[in-house]
Short mmCIF file of C-alpha atoms in Angstrom, two decimals:
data_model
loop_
_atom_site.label_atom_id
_atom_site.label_comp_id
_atom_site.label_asym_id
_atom_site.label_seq_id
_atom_site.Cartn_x
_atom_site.Cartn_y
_atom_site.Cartn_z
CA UNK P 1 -8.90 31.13 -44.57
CA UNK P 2 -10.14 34.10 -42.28
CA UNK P 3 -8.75 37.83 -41.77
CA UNK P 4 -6.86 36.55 -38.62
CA UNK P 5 -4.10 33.97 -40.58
CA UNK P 6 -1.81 36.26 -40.07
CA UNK P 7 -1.90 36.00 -35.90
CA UNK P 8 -0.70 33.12 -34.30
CA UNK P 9 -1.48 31.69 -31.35
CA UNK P 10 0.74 28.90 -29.32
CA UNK P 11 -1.09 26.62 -27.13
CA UNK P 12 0.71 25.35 -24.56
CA UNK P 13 -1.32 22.65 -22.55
CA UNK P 14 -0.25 19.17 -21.46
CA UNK P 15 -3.88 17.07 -21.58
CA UNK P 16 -3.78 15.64 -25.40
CA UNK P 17 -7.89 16.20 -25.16
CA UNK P 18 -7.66 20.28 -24.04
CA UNK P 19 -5.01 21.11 -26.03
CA UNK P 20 -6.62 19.47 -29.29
CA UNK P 21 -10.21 21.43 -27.75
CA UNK P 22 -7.88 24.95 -27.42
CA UNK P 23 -6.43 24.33 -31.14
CA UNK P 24 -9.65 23.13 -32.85
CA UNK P 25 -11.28 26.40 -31.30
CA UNK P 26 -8.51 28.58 -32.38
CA UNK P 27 -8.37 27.58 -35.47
CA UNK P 28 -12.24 27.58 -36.33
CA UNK P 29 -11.73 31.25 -35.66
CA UNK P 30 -9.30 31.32 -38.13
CA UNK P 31 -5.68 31.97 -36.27
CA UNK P 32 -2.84 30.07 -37.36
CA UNK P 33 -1.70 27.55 -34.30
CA UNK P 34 1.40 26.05 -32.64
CA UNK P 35 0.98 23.29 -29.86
CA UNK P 36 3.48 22.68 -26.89
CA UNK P 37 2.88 20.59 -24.25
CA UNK P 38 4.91 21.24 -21.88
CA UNK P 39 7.34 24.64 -20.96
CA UNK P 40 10.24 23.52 -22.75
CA UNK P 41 8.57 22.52 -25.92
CA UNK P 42 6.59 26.12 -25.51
CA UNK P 43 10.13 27.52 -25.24
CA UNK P 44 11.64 26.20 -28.62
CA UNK P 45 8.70 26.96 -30.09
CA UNK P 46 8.85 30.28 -29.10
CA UNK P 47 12.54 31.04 -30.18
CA UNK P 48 11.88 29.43 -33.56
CA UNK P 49 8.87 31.55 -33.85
CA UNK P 50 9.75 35.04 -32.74
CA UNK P 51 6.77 36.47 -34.73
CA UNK P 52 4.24 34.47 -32.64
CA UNK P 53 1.15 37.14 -31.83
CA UNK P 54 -0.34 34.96 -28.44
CA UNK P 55 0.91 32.73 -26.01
CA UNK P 56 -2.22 30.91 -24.22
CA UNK P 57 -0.82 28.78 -21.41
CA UNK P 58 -2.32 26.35 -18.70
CA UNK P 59 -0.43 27.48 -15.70
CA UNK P 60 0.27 23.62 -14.19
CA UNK P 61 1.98 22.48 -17.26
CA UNK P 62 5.64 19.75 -16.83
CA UNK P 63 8.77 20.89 -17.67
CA UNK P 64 11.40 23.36 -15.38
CA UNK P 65 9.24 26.07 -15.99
CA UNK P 66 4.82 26.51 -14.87
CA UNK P 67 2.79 28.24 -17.16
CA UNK P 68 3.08 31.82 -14.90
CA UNK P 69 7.04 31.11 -15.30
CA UNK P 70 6.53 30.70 -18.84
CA UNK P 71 4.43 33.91 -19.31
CA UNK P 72 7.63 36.05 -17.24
CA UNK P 73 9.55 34.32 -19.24
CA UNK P 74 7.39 35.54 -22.65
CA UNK P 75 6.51 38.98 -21.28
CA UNK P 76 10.63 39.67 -20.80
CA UNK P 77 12.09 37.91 -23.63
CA UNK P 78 9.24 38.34 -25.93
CA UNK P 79 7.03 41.51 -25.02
CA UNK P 80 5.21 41.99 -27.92
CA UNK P 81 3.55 38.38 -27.28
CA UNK P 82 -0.06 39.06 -25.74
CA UNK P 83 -0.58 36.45 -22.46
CA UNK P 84 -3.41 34.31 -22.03
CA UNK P 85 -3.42 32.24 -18.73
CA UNK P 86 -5.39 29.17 -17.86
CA UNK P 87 -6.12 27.10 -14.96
CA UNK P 88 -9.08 24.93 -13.09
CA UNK P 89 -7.07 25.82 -9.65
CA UNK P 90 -8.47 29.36 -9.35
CA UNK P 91 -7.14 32.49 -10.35
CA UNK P 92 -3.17 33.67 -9.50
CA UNK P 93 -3.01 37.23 -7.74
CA UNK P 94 -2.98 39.82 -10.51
CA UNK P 95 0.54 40.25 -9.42
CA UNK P 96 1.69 36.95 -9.55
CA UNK P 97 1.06 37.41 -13.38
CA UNK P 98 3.21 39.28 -16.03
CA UNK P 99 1.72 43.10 -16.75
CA UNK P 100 -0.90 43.19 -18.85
CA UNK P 101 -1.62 39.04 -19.10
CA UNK P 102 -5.45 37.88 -18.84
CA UNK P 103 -6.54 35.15 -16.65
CA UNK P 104 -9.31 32.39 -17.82
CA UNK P 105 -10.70 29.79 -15.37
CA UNK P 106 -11.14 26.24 -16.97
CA UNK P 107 -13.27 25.25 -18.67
CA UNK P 108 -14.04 28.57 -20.71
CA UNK P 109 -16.40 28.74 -23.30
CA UNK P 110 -15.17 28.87 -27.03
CA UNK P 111 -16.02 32.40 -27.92
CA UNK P 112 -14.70 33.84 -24.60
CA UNK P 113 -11.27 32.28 -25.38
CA UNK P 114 -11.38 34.20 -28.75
CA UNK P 115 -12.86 36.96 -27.52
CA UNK P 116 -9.67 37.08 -24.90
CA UNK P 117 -7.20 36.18 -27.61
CA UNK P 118 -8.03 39.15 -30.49
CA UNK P 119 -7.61 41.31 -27.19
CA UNK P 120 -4.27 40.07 -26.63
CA UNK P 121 -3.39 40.30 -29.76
CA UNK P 122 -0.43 43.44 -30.19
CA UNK P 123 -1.04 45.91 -32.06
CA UNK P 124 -0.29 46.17 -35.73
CA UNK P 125 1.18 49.46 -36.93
CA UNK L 1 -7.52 21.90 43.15
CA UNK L 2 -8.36 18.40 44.09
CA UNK L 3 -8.32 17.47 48.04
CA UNK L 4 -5.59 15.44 48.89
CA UNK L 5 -7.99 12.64 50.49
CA UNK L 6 -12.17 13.39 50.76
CA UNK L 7 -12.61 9.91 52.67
CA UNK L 8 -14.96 11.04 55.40
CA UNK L 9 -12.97 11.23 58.72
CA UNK L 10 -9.92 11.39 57.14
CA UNK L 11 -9.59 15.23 55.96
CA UNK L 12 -6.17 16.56 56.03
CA UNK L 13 -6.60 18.78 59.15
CA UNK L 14 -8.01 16.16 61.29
CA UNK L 15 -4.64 13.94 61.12
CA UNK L 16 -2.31 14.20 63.67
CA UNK L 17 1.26 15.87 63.12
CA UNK L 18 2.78 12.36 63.10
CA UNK L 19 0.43 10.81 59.65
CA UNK L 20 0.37 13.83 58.67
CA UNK L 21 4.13 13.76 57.20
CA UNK L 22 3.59 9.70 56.54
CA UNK L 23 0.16 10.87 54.53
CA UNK L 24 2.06 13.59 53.01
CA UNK L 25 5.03 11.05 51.74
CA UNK L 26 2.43 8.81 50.32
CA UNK L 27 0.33 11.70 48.49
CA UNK L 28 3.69 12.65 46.96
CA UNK L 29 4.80 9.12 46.14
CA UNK L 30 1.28 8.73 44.64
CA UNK L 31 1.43 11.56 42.07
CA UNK L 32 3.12 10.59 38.54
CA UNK L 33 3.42 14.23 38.17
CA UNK L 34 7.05 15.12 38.28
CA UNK L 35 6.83 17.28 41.67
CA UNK L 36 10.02 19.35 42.29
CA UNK L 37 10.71 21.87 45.43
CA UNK L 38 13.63 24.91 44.25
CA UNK L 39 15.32 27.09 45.87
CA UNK L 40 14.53 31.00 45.65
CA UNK L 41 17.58 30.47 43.23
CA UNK L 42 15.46 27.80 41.30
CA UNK L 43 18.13 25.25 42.48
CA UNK L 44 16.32 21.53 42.91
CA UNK L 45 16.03 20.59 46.20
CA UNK L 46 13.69 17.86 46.04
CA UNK L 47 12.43 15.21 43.21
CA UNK L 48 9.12 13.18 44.11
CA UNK L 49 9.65 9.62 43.33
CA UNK L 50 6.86 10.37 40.44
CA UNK L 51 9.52 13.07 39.45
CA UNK L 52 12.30 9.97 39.10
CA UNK L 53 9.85 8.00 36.97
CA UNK L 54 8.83 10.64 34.66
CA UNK L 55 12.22 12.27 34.26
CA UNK L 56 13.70 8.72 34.15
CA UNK L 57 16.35 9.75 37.03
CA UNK L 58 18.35 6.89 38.66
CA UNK L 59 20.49 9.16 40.95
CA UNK L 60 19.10 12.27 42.22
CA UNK L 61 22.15 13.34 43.79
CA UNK L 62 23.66 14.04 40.10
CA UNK L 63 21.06 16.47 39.69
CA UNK L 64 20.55 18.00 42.97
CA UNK L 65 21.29 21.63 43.48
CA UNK L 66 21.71 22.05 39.51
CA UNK L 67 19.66 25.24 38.13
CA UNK L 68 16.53 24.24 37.38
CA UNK L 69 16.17 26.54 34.13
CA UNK L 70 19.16 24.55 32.82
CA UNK L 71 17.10 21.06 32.38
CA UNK L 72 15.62 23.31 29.02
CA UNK L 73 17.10 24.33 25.78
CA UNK L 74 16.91 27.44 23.70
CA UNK L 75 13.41 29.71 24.38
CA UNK L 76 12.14 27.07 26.66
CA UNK L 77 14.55 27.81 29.28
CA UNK L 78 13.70 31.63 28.98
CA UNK L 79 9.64 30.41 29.53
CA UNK L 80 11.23 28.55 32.34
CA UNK L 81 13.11 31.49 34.03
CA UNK L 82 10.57 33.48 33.21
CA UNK L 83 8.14 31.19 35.31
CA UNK L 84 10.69 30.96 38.20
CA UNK L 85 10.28 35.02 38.12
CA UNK L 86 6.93 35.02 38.33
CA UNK L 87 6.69 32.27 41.20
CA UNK L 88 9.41 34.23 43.43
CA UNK L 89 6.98 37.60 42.47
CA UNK L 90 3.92 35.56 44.27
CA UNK L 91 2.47 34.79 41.30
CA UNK L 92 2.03 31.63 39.21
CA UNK L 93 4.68 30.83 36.21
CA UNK L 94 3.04 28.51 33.53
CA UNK L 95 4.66 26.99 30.14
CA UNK L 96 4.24 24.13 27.91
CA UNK L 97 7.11 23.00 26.14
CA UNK L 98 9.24 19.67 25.03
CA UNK L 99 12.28 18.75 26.85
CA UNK L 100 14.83 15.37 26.88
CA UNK L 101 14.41 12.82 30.12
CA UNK L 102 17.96 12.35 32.21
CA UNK L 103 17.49 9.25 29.69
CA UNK L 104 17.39 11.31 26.43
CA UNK L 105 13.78 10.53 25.53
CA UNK L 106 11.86 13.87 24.44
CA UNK L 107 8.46 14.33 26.14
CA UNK L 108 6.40 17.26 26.25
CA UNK L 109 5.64 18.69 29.88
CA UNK L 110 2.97 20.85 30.79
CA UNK L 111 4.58 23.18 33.55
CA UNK L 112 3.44 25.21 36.90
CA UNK L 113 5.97 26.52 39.53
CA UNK L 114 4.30 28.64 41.94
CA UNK L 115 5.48 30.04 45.56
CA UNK L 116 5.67 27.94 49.04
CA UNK L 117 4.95 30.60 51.09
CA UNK L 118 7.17 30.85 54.50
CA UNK L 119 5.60 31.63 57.79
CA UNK L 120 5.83 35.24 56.88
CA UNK L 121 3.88 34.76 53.72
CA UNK L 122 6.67 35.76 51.74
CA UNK L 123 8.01 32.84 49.03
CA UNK L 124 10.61 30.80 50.51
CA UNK L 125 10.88 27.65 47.82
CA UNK L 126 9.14 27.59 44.25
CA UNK L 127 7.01 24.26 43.81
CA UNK L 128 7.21 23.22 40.02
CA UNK L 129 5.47 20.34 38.85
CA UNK L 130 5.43 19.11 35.43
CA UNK L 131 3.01 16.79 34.10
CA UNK L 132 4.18 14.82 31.12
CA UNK L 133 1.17 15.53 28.38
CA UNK L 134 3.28 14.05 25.14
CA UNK L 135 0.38 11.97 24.05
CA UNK L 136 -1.97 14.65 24.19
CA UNK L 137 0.76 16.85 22.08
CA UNK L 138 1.26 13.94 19.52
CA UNK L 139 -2.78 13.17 19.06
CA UNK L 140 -3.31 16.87 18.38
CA UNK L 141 0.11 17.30 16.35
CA UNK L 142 -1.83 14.42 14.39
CA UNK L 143 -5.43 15.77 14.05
CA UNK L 144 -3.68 18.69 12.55
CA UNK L 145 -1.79 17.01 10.33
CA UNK L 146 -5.00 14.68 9.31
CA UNK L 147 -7.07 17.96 8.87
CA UNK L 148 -4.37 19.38 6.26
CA UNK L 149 -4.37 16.51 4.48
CA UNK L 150 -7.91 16.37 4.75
CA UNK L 151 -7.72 20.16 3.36
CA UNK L 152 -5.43 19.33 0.49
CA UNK L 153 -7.71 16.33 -0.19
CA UNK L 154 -10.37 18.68 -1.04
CA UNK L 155 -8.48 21.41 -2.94
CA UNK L 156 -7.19 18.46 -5.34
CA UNK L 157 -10.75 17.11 -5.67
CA UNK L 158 -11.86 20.64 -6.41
CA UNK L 159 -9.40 20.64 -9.39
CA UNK L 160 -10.21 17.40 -10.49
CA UNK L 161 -13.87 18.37 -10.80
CA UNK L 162 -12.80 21.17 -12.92
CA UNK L 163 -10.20 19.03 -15.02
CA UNK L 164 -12.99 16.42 -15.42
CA UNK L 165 -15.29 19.15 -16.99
CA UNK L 166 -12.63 21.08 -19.12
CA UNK L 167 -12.09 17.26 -20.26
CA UNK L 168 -16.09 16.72 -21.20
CA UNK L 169 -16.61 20.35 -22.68
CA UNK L 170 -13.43 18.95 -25.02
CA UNK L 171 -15.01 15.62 -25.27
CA UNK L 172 -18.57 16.70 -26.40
CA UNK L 173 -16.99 19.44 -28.65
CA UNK L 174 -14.77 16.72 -30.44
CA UNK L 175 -17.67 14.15 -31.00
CA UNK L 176 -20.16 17.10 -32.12
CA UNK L 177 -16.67 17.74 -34.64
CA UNK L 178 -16.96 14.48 -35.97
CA UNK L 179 -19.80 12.33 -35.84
CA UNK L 180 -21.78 12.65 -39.46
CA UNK L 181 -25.11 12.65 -37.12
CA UNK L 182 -26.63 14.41 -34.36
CA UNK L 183 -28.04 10.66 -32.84
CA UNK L 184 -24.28 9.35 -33.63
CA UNK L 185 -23.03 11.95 -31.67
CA UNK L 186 -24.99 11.47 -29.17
CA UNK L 187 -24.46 7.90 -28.85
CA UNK L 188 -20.98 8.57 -29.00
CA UNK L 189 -20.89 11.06 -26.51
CA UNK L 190 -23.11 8.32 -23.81
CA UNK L 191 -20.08 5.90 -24.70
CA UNK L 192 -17.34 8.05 -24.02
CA UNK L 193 -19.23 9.72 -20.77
CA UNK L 194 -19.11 5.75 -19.41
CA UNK L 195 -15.74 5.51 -20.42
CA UNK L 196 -14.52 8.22 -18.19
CA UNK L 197 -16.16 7.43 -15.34
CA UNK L 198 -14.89 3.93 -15.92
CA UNK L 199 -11.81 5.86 -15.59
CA UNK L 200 -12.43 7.65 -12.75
CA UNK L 201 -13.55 4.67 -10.56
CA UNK L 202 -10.27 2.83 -11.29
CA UNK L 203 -8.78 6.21 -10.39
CA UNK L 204 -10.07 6.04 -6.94
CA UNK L 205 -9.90 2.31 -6.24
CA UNK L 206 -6.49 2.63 -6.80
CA UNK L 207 -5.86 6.13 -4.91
CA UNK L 208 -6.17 9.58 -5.69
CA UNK L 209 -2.80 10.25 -7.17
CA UNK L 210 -1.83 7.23 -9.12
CA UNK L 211 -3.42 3.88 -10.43
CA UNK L 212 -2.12 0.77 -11.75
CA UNK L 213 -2.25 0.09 -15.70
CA UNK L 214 -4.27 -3.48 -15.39
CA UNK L 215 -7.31 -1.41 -13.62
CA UNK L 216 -7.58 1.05 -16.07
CA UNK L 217 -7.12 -1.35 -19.30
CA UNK L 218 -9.62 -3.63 -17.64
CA UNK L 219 -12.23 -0.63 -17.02
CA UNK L 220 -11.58 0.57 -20.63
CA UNK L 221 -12.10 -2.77 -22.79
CA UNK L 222 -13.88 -5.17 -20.04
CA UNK L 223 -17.14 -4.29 -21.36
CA UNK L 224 -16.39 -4.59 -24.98
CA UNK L 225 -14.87 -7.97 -24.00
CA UNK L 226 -17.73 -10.93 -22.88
CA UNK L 227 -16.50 -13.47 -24.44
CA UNK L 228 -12.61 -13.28 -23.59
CA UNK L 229 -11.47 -11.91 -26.78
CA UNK L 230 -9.14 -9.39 -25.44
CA UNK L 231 -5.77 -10.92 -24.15
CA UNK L 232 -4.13 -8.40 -21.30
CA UNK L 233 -0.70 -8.82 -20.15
CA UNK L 234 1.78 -6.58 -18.34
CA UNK L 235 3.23 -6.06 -14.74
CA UNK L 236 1.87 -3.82 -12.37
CA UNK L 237 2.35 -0.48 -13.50
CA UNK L 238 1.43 2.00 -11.30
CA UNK L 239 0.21 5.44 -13.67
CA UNK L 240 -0.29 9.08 -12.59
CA UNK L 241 -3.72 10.12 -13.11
CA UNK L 242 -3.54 12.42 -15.52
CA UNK L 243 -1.54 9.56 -17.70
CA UNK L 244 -4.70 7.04 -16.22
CA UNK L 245 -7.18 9.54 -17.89
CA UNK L 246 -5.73 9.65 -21.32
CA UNK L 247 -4.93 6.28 -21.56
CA UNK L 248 -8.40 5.26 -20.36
CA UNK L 249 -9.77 7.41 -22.77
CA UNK L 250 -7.49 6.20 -25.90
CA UNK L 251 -8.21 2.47 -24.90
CA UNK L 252 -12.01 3.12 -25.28
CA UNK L 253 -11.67 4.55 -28.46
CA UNK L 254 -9.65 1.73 -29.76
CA UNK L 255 -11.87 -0.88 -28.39
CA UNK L 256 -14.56 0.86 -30.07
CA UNK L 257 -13.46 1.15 -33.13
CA UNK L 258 -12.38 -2.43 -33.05
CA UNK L 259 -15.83 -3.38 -32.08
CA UNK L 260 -17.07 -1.49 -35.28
CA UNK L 261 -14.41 -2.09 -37.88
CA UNK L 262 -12.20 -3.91 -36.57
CA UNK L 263 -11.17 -7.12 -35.39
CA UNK L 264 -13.91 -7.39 -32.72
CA UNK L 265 -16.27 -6.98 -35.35
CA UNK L 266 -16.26 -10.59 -36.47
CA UNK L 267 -16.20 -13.55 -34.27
CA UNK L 268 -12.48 -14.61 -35.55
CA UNK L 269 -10.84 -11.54 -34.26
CA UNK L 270 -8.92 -11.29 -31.31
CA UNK L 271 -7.04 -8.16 -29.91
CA UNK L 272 -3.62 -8.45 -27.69
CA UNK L 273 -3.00 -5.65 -25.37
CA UNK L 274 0.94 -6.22 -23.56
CA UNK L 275 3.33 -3.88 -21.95
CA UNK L 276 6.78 -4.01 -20.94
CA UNK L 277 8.82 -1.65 -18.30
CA UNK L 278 12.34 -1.55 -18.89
CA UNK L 279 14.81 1.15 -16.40
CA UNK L 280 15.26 4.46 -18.12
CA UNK L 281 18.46 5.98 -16.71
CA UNK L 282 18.70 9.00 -18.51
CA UNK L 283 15.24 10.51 -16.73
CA UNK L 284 16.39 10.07 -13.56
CA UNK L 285 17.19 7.10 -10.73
CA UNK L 286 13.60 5.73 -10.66
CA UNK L 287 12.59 6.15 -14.29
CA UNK L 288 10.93 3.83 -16.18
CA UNK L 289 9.81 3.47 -20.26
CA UNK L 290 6.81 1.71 -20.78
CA UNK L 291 5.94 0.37 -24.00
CA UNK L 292 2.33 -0.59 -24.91
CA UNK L 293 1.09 -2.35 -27.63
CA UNK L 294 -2.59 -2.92 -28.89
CA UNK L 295 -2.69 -5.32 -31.74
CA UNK L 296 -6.13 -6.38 -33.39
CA UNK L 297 -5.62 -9.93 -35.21
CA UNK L 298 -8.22 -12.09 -37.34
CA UNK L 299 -10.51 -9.29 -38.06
CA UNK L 300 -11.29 -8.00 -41.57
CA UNK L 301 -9.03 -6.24 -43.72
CA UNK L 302 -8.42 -2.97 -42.66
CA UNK L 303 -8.79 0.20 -44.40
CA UNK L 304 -6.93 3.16 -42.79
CA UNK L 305 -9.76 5.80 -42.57
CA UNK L 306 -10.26 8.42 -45.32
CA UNK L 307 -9.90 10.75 -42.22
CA UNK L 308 -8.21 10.97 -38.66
CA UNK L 309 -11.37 10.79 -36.32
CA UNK L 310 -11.33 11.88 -32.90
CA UNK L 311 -9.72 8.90 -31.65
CA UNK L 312 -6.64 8.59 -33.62
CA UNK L 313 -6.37 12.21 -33.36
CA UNK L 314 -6.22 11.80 -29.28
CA UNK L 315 -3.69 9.01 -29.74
CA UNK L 316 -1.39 10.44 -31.68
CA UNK L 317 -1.87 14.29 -30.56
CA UNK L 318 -1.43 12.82 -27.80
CA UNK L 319 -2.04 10.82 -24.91
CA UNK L 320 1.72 10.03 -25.15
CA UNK L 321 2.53 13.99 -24.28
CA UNK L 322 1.49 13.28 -20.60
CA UNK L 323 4.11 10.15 -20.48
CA UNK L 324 6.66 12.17 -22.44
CA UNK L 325 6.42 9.86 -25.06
CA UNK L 326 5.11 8.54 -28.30
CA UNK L 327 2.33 7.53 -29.80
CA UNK L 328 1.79 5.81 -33.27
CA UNK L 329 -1.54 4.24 -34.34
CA UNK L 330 -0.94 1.61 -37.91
CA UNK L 331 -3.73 0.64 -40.45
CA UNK L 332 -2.22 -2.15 -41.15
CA UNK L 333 -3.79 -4.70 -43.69
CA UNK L 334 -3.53 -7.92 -40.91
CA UNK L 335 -5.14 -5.45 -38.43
CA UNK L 336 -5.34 -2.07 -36.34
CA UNK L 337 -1.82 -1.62 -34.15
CA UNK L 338 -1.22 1.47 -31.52
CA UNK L 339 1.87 1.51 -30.13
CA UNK L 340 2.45 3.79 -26.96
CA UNK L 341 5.89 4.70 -25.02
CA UNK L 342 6.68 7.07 -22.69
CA UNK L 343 8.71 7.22 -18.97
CA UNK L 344 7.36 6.79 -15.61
CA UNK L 345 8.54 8.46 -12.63
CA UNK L 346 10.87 11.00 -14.21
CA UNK L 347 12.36 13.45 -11.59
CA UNK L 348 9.93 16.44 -12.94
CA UNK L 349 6.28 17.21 -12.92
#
């Protein structure tokens, strides 16, 4: 469909209307997309899909883990993934967030997501 | 400092030794300060009867000659010592700080002990009185408290307004998605606009963190509904918002496509919206599973749509995710049926 098939992006966001927004935009721009919506789901996804490229979170999602858990979680079991975090509550401290992960206030436009997600995107050698 | 008595004639120095220990008695007895003379060694020696009423005292010899410091606990007793010290230096000692009646009722006391000086103006007893200011602690304990809440309030309204937009911007892009016309869009997106704000006022009629499942059914369909086609029945169910939203929104769409398609698109039609709550153990002590059903009867025969529009797409994608739950939306022939479950009041967020 586009040059970017071949990175994929998980979406983890609990609100059925953002995370089908989040996907729609994602995949108009031509990335191939997983859904979770909550940590746990994001979590299975992510261990059946060790070759994801992006995880883009919301940071209050349910489950035992919040969407900055989730991203340690990602950035030490997965560090290749590139870490996109979400929220309308304001920015985290830089350090409160993995090394390296991007923070985008809610709502975001559609090409500032994408812009933020081929950044993320690791390296291909 | 207030006089003891400014009736004219009747100042202090004017009365003769003999009132003057009668006058002093009565001052004394007046105050409902607790009054207390110590000993250099901060040892009472004297309670004023205001002192037995506010420290609830029946026998005053139990108490007499005990260390005064002792009557407090913990780092109250060192403010106390440390305002005995200060008193026997000349000066004033002053603390505020909460301490048990001889009855065992806690009170806050707002403490002075200062120096009676001896005819050599050198201290000879301390003078502590302690006024009992626990109302005054408790209303400001609770302006405090109102005034977080009052903060927290705000913070969550702050990231409601944001939620609320992120929800439009996804709203508007959706409809733009899939209406065939710019004017159908448009129309679309006026419908769905009213639908959240129908939404959002049964949000806050029925408090900011949760609202009950009748409100927000009735705010969905009502106006879709004059003439009593839609049949409602359920207990109370009291939703989080987030839940309230979704649901709100998924109601509208299926009212609206009934009104278009469906069964509320001829005057045979009916639609039957019920709900049940049954325990559900295995999410924790207060869980409960709620089961909706929306069933459209009497209306033409349906044909399931070539493709999934926005609203079956929001149902199934899906509003049940924020119940932990299912959704399923069925063309069937005798008429449209959405069937949601998901838990209540599971132990996480």
């Amino acid at each position: 469909m586009s040059a970017h098939a071949d990175t994929t992006v998980l979406v983890v966001e609990d609100e059925p209307l953002l995370r089908m927004m989040a996907v729609d935009i994602l995949e108009d721009a031509g990335f191939a997309v997983e859904e979770a919506s909550d940590s746990g789901e994001a979590r299975r996804v992510m261990t059946a899909r060790p070759d994801l490229h992006v995880l883009f979170t919301d940071i209050h999602v349910p489950g035992d883990m919040n969407g900055l858990s989730l991203a340690h979680w990602t950035a030490s079991t997965l560090p290749h993934v590139g870490l996109i975090i979400v929220s309308g509550r304001g920015a985290p401290r830089s350090h409160e967030m993995p090394r390296g992960a991007t923070f985008i206030p809610k709502p975001y436009e559609a090409e500032k997501l994408v812009r933020h997600v081929h950044r993320a995107r690791p390296l291909r050698t | 400092m207030r006089a003891p008595d400014d009736r004219p004639g009747q100042s202090f120095e004017l009365t003769p030794p003999s009132l003057r220990e009668s006058f002093l008695e009565a001052v004394l007895a007046a105050s409902a300060d607790c009054i207390k003379v110590l000993d250099l060694d901060a040892r009472l020696v004297f309670l004023s009867e205001g002192g037995h009423r506010a420290l609830e005292v029946s026998d005053f010899n139990a108490i007499r000659g005990c260390p005064w410091p002792d009557f407090w606990r913990d780092e109250t007793r060192t403010a106390a010592i440390e305002a005995v010290e200060a008193a026997r230096a000349g000066g004033v000692g002053q603390f505020r700080a909460r301490a048990d009646t001889m009855a065992g009722n806690s009170r806050w006391w707002d403490v002075m002990v200062t120096p009676i000086l001896g005819a050599d103006g050198r201290p000879e007893k301390l003078l502590s009185v302690s006024r009992d200011i626990t109302e005054m602690m408790e209303a400001d304990l609770q302006r405090r408290d109102t005034e977080a809440r009052a903060r927290l309030l705000s913070e969550e309204l702050q990231h409601r307004i944001k939620n609320t937009l992120a929800m439009v911007q996804a709203m508007v892009r959706q409809t733009l998605r899939t209406q065939p016309t710019l004017q159908a869009a448009q129309v679309a997106i006026e419908q769905r606009l009213a639908a959240m704000g129908r939404a959002h006022d049964s949000l806050t009629d029925g408090g900011l963190t949760h609202t009950d499942l009748h409100d927000v059914v009735h705010a969905a369909i009502d106006l879709h509904d004059p003439d009593g086609r839609l049949r409602v029945e359920g207990p109370d169910v009291r939703l989080p918002e987030q839940a309230a939203l979704s649901l709100a929104l998924m109601l509208h769409e299926l009212t609206t496509n009934a009104v278009k398609y469906g069964a509320l698109s001829v005057p045979s039609g009916s639609v039957h919206v019920a709900w049940t709550l049954a325990p559900e153990l295995e999410a924790g002590p207060d869980a409960r599973r709620l089961h909706l059903v929306w069933r459209e009867r009497g209306g033409p025969p349906v044909t399931p749509p070539t493709r999934r529009g926005f609203g079956s797409r929001l149902i199934e994608n899906s509003l049940a995710s924020t119940l932990r739950g299912k959704a399923v939306i069925s063309f069937l022939n005798e008429g449209v049926t959405c069937t949601v479950e998901g838990v209540l009041g599971a132990s996480d967020g």
